[in-house]
Short mmCIF file of C-alpha atoms and ligand atoms in Angstrom, two decimals:
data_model
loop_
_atom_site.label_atom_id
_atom_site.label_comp_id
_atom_site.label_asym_id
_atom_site.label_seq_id
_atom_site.Cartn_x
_atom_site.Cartn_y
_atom_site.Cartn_z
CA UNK M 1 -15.75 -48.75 96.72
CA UNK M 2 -17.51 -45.59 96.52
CA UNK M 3 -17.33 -42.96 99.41
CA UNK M 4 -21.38 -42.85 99.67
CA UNK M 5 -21.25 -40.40 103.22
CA UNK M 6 -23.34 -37.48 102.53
CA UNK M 7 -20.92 -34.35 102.77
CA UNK M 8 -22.86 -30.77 104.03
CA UNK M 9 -21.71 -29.66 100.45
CA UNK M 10 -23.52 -32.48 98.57
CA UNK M 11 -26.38 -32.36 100.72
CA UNK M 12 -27.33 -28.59 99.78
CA UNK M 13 -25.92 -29.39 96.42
CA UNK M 14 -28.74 -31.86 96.37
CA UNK M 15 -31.31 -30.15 97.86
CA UNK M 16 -31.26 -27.52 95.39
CA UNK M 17 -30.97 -30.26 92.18
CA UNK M 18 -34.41 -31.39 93.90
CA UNK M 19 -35.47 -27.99 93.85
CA UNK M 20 -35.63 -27.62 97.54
CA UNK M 21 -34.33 -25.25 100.05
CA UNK M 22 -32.49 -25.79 103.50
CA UNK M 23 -35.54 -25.97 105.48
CA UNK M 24 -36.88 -28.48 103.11
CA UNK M 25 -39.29 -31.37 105.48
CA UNK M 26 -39.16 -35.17 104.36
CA UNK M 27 -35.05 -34.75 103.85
CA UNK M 28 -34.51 -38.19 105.78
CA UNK M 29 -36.97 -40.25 103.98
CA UNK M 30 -35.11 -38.43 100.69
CA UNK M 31 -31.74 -39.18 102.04
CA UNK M 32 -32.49 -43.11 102.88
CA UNK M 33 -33.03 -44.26 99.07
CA UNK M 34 -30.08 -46.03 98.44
CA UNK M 35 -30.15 -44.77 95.00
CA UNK M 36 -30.01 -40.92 95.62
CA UNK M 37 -27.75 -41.29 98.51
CA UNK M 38 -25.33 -43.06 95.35
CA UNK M 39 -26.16 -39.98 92.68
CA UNK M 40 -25.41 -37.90 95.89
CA UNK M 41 -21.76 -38.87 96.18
CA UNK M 42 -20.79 -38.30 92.85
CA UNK M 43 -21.69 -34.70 93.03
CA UNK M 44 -18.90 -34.85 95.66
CA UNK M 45 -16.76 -34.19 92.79
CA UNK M 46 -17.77 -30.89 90.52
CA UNK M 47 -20.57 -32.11 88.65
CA UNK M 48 -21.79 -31.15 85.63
CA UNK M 49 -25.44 -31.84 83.59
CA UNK M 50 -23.34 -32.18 80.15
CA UNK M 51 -23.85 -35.86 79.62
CA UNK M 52 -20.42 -36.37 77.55
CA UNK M 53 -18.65 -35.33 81.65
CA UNK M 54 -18.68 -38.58 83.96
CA UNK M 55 -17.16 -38.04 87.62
CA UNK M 56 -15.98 -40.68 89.66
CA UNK M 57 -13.32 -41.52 91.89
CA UNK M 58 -10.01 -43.48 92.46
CA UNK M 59 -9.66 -43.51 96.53
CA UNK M 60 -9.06 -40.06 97.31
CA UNK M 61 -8.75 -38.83 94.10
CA UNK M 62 -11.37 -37.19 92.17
CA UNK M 63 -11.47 -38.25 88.55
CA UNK M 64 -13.82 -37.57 85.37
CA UNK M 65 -14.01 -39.12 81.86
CA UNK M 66 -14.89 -36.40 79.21
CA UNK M 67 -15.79 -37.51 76.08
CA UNK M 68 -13.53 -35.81 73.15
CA UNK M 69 -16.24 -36.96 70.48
CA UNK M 70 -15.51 -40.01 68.83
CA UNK M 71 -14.38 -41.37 65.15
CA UNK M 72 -15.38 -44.14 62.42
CA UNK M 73 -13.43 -46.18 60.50
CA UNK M 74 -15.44 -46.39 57.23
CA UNK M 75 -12.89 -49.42 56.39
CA UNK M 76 -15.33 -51.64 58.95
CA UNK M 77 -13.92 -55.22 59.20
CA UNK M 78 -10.98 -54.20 56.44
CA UNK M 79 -9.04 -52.87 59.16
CA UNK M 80 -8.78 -56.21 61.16
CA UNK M 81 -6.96 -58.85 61.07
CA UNK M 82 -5.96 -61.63 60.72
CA UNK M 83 -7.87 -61.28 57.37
CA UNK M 84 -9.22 -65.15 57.37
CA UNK M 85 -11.16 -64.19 61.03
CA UNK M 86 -13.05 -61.76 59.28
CA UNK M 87 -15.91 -63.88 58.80
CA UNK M 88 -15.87 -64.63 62.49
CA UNK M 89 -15.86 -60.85 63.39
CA UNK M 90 -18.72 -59.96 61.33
CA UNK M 91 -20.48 -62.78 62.79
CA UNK M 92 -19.27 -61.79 66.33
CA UNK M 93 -20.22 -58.68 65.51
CA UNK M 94 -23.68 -59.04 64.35
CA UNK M 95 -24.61 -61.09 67.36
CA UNK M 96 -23.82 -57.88 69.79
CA UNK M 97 -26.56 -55.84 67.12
CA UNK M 98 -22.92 -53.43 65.92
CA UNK M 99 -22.62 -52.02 62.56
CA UNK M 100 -20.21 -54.23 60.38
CA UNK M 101 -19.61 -52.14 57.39
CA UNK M 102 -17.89 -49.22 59.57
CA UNK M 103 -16.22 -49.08 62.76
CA UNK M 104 -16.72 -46.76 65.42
CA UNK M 105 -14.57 -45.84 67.86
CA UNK M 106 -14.67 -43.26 71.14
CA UNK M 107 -12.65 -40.87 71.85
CA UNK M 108 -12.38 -41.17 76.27
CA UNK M 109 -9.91 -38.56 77.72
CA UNK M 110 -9.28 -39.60 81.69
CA UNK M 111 -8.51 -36.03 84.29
CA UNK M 112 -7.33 -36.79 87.77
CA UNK M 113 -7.46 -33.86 90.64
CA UNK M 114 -5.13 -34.84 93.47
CA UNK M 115 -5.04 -32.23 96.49
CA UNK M 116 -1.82 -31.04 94.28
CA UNK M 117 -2.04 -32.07 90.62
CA UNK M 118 -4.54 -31.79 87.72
CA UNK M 119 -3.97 -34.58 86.04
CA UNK M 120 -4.41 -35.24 82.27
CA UNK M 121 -3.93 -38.55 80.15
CA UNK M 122 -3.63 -38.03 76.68
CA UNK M 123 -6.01 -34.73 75.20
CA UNK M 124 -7.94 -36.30 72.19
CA UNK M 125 -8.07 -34.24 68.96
CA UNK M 126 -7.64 -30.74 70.10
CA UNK M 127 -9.93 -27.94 68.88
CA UNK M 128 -10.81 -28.96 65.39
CA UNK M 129 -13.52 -27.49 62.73
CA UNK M 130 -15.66 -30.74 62.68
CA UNK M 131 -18.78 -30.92 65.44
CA UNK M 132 -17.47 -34.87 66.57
CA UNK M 133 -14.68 -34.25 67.62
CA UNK M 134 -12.24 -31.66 70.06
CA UNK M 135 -15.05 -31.76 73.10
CA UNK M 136 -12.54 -31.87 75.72
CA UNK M 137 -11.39 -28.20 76.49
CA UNK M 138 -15.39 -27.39 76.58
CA UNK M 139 -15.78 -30.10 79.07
CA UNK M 140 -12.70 -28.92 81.50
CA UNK M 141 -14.03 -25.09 81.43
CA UNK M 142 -17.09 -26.58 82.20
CA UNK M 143 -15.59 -28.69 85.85
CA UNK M 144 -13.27 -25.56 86.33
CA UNK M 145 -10.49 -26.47 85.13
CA UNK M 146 -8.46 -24.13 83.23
CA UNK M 147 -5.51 -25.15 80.74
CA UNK M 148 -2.99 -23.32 82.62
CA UNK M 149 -4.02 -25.21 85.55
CA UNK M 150 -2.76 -28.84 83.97
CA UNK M 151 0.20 -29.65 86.08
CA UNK M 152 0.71 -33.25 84.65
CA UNK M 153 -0.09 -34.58 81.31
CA UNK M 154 0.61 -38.01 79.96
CA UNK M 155 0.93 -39.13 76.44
CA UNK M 156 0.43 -42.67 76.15
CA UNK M 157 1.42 -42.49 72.63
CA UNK M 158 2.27 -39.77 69.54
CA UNK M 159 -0.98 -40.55 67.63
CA UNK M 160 -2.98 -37.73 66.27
CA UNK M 161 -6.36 -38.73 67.93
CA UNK M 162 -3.62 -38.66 71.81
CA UNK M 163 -1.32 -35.70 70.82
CA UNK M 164 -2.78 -33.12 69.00
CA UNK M 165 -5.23 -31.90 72.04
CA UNK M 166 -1.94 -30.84 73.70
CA UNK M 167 -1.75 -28.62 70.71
CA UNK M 168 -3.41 -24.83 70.69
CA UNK M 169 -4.74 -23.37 67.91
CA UNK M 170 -1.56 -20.89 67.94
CA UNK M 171 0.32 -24.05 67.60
CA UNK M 172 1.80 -23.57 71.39
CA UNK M 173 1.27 -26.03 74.16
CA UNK M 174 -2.40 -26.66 75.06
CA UNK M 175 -1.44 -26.86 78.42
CA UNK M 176 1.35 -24.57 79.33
CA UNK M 177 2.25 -25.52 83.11
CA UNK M 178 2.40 -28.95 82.35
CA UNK M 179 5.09 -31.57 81.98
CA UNK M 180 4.30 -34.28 79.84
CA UNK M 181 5.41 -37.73 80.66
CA UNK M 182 5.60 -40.07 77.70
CA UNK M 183 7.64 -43.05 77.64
CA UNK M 184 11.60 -42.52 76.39
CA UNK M 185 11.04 -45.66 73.99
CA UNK M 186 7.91 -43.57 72.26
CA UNK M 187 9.69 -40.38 72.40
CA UNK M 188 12.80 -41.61 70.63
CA UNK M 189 10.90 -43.32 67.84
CA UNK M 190 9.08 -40.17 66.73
CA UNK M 191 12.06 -38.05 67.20
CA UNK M 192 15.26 -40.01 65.04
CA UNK M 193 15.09 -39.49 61.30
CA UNK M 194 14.66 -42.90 60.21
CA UNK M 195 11.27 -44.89 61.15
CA UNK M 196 10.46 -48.44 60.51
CA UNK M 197 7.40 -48.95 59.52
CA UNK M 198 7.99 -52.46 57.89
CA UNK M 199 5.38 -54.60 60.26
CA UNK M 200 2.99 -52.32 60.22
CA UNK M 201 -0.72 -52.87 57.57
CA UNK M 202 -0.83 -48.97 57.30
CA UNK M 203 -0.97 -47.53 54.11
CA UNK M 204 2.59 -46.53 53.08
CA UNK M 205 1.40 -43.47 51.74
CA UNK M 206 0.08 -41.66 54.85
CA UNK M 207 3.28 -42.87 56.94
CA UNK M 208 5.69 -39.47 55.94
CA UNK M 209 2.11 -37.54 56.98
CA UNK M 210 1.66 -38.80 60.19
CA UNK M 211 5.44 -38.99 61.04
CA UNK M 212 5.53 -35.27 60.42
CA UNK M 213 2.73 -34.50 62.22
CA UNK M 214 3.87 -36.51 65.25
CA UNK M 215 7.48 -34.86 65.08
CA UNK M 216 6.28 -31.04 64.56
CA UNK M 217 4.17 -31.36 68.01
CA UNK M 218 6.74 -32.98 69.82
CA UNK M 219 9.20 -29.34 68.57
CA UNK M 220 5.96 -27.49 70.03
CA UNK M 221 6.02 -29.15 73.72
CA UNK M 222 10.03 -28.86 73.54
CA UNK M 223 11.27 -29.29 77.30
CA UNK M 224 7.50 -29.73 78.58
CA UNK M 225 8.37 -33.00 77.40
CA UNK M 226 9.40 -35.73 79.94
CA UNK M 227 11.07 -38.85 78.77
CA UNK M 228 10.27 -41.84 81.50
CA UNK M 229 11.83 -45.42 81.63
CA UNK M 230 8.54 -47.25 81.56
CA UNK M 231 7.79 -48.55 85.48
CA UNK M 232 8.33 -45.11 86.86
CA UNK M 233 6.38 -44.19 89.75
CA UNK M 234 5.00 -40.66 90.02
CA UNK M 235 4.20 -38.36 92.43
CA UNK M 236 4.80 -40.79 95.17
CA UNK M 237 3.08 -43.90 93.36
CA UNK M 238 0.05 -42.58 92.43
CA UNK M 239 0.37 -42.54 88.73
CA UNK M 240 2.81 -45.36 87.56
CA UNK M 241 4.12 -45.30 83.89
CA UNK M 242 3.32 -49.29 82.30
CA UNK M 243 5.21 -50.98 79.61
CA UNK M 244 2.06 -51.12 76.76
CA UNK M 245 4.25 -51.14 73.56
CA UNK M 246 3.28 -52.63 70.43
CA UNK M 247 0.41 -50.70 69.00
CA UNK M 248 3.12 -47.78 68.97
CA UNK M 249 7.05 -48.71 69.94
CA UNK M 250 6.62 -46.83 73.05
CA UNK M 251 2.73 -47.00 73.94
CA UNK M 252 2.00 -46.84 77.91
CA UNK M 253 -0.42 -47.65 80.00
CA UNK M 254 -1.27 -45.74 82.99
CA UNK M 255 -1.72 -47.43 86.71
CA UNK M 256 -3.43 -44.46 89.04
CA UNK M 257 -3.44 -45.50 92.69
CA UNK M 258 -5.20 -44.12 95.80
CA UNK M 259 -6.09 -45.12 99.13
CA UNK M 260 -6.13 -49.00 98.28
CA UNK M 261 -8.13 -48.43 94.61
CA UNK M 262 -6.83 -48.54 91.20
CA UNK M 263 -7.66 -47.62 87.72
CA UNK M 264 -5.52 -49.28 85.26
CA UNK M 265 -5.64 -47.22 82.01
CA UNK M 266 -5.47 -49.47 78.90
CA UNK M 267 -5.49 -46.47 76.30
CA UNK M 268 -4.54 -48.33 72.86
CA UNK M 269 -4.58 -52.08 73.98
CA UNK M 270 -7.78 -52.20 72.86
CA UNK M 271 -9.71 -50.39 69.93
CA UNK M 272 -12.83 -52.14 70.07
CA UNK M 273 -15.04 -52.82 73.26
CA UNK M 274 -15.77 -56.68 72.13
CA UNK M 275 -13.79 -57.48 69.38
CA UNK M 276 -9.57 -57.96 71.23
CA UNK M 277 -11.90 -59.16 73.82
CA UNK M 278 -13.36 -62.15 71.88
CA UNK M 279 -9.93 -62.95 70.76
CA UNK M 280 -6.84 -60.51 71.68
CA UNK M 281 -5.53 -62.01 68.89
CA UNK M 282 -7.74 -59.77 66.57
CA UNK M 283 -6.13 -56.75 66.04
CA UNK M 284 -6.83 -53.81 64.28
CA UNK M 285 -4.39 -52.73 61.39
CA UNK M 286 -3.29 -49.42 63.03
CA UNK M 287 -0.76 -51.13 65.45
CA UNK M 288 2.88 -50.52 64.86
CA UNK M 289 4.23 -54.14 65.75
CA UNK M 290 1.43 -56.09 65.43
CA UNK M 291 2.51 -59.34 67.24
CA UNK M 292 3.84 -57.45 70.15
CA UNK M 293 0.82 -55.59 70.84
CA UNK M 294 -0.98 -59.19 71.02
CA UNK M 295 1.37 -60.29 73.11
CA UNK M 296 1.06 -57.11 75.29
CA UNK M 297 -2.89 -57.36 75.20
CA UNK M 298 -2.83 -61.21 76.03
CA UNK M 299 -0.41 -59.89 79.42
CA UNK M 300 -2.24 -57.30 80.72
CA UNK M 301 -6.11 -58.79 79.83
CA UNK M 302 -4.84 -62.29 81.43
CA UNK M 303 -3.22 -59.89 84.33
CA UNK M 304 -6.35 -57.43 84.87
CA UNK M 305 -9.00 -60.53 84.71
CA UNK M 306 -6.75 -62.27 87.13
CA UNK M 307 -6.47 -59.53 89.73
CA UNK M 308 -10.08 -57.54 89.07
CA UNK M 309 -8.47 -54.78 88.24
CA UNK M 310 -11.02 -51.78 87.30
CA UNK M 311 -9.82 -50.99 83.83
CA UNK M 312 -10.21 -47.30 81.55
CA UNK M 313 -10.16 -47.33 77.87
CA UNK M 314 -9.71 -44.47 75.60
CA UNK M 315 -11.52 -46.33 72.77
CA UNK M 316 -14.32 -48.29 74.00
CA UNK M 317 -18.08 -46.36 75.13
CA UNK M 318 -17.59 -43.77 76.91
CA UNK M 319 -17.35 -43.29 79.96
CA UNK M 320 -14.79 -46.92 79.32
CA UNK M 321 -15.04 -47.93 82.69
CA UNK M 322 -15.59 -51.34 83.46
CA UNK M 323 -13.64 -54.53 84.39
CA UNK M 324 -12.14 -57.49 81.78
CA UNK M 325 -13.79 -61.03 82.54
CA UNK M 326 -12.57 -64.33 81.43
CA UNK M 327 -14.97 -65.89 78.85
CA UNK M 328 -14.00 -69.05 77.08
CA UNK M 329 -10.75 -68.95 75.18
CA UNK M 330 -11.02 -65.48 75.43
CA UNK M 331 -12.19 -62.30 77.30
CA UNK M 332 -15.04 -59.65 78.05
CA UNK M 333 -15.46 -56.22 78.04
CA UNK M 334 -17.53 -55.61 81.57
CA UNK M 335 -18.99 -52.35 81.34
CA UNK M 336 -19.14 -50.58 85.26
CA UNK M 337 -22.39 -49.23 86.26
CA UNK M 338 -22.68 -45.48 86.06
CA UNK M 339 -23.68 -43.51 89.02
CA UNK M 340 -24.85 -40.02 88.04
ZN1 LIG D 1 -6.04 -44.06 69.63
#
């Protein structure tokens, strides 16, 4: 549950947002509505008016979603499968009022301030030409956070839309103070010579690309890098590395822990914010091994539903926090209420 105590800080900080100084008369009366007291505690955490920076909180931890932009698939339904469901997706889709002939996708990057460590999970695109994507360095300078004051990054998976924000411009870490926890199974893949790709629906031609790509960042990072067995516990258990593989060999998902609350980061389980959720068995032709990362979807979605767990997603609308619900032979996407 949300902290909704009114802190001296957040009081002022409220005061002036209302335009209103400390001698201001009526504060009580402005103080009962349920609703401000609510918008009240999430300026607990630096605030910001930039509408693409959402802060919450994980028990003591504060914690903001910053949107990175987001991307479309102009490939739409060709990029799903199993091909004979198509039908059913466009129908699925077109009964939730979403485009059919493209598919759009966000771009959510999670940062978690503990009283010692700036968090980061994955960095999005990095700083790029194009308007729609790269947002995320803006939207740390703009909660105070500086790049050299990253402690902990983790990569969920060597992707360019994950791993190339961790990437400057000089082609030097992003984030130079900070070790970067990525799974050993993940890091091996991208680093031995050969790679099988032979489940995977990508086109063969942009496999050497990406591979490339993936390897010359991982050379950049060098011994930033940090190789974890998944089911590590961090920084005494409040980020725990998860077992998510199949969409990449090595994929993780990221359990964040404070003060009795959880956030269970699903990064890449999911690409679309109804579509695994009507069936996890629709999958979207980016995944590595595909019937793995069903089978890893199906574990965690029947897990999180079971439990309540609140869930993040680096795909689904931003901010991507929300909850999975059991509906019929399948699940839903619950969307958490936003508290500005
Ligand atoms: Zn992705």
């Amino acid at each position: 549950m949300k902290n909704l105590s009114l802190t001296h800080q957040t009081r002022r900080d409220m005061l002036r947002s209302l335009g209103l100084g400390s001698a201001a008369v009526g504060i009580g009366s402005v103080l009962s509505s349920p609703r401000l007291s609510a918008n009240t505690a999430q300026s607990a955490s630096p605030g910001s008016r930039n509408p693409y920076i959402y802060a919450f909180t994980i028990g003591d931890l504060e914690a903001w979603s910053i949107s990175d932009g987001f991307m479309i698939f102009g490939q739409g339904l060709k990029m799903m499968y199993p091909e004979s469901e198509r039908p059913a997706m466009k129908t699925a889709l077109e009964d939730i009022y979403e485009p059919t002939d493209v598919l759009p996708l966000y771009i959510n990057v999670l940062v978690v301030r503990s009283d010692r460590e700036v968090m980061l999970f994955d960095a999005g695109f990095g700083i790029v030409e194009r308007s729609d994507q790269g947002w995320l360095m803006e939207g740390l300078s703009e909660i105070g956070i500086q790049p050299e004051d990253v402690t902990a990054a983790f990569l969920s998976h060597a992707h360019g839309d994950h791993q190339a924000g961790f990437i400057s411009p000089e082609q030097k870490p992003m984030f130079p103070n900070a070790a970067i926890y990525t799974t050993r199974e993940e890091y091996a893949f991208w680093r031995q010579k050969d790679h099988d790709f032979s489940q995977s629906r990508r086109n063969p031609k942009s496999i050497p690309g990406m591979v490339k790509k993936a390897q010359e960042r991982f050379e950049i990072l060098g011994d930033n890098v940090q190789p974890t067995a998944a089911g590590a516990r961090l920084f005494g258990g409040t980020v725990t590395i998860e077992n998510g593989f199949g969409h990449t060999p090595g994929h993780a998902l990221f359990r964040i822990e404070s003060a009795g609350e959880s956030l269970l980061h699903i990064v890449d389980s999911v690409h679309h914010h109804m579509l695994m959720f009507r069936d996890p068995k629709w999958s979207i032709g980016l995944d590595h091994t595909p019937k793995l990362a069903v089978a890893t979807r199906q574990r965690i979605f029947a897990q999180a539903a079971q439990s309540r767990t609140r869930c993040y997603g680096f795909h689904i609308p931003w901010p991507g926090i929300g909850h999975i619900g059991k509906q019929g032979s399948g699940y839903t996407w619950i969307p958490e209420r936003q508290w500005w």
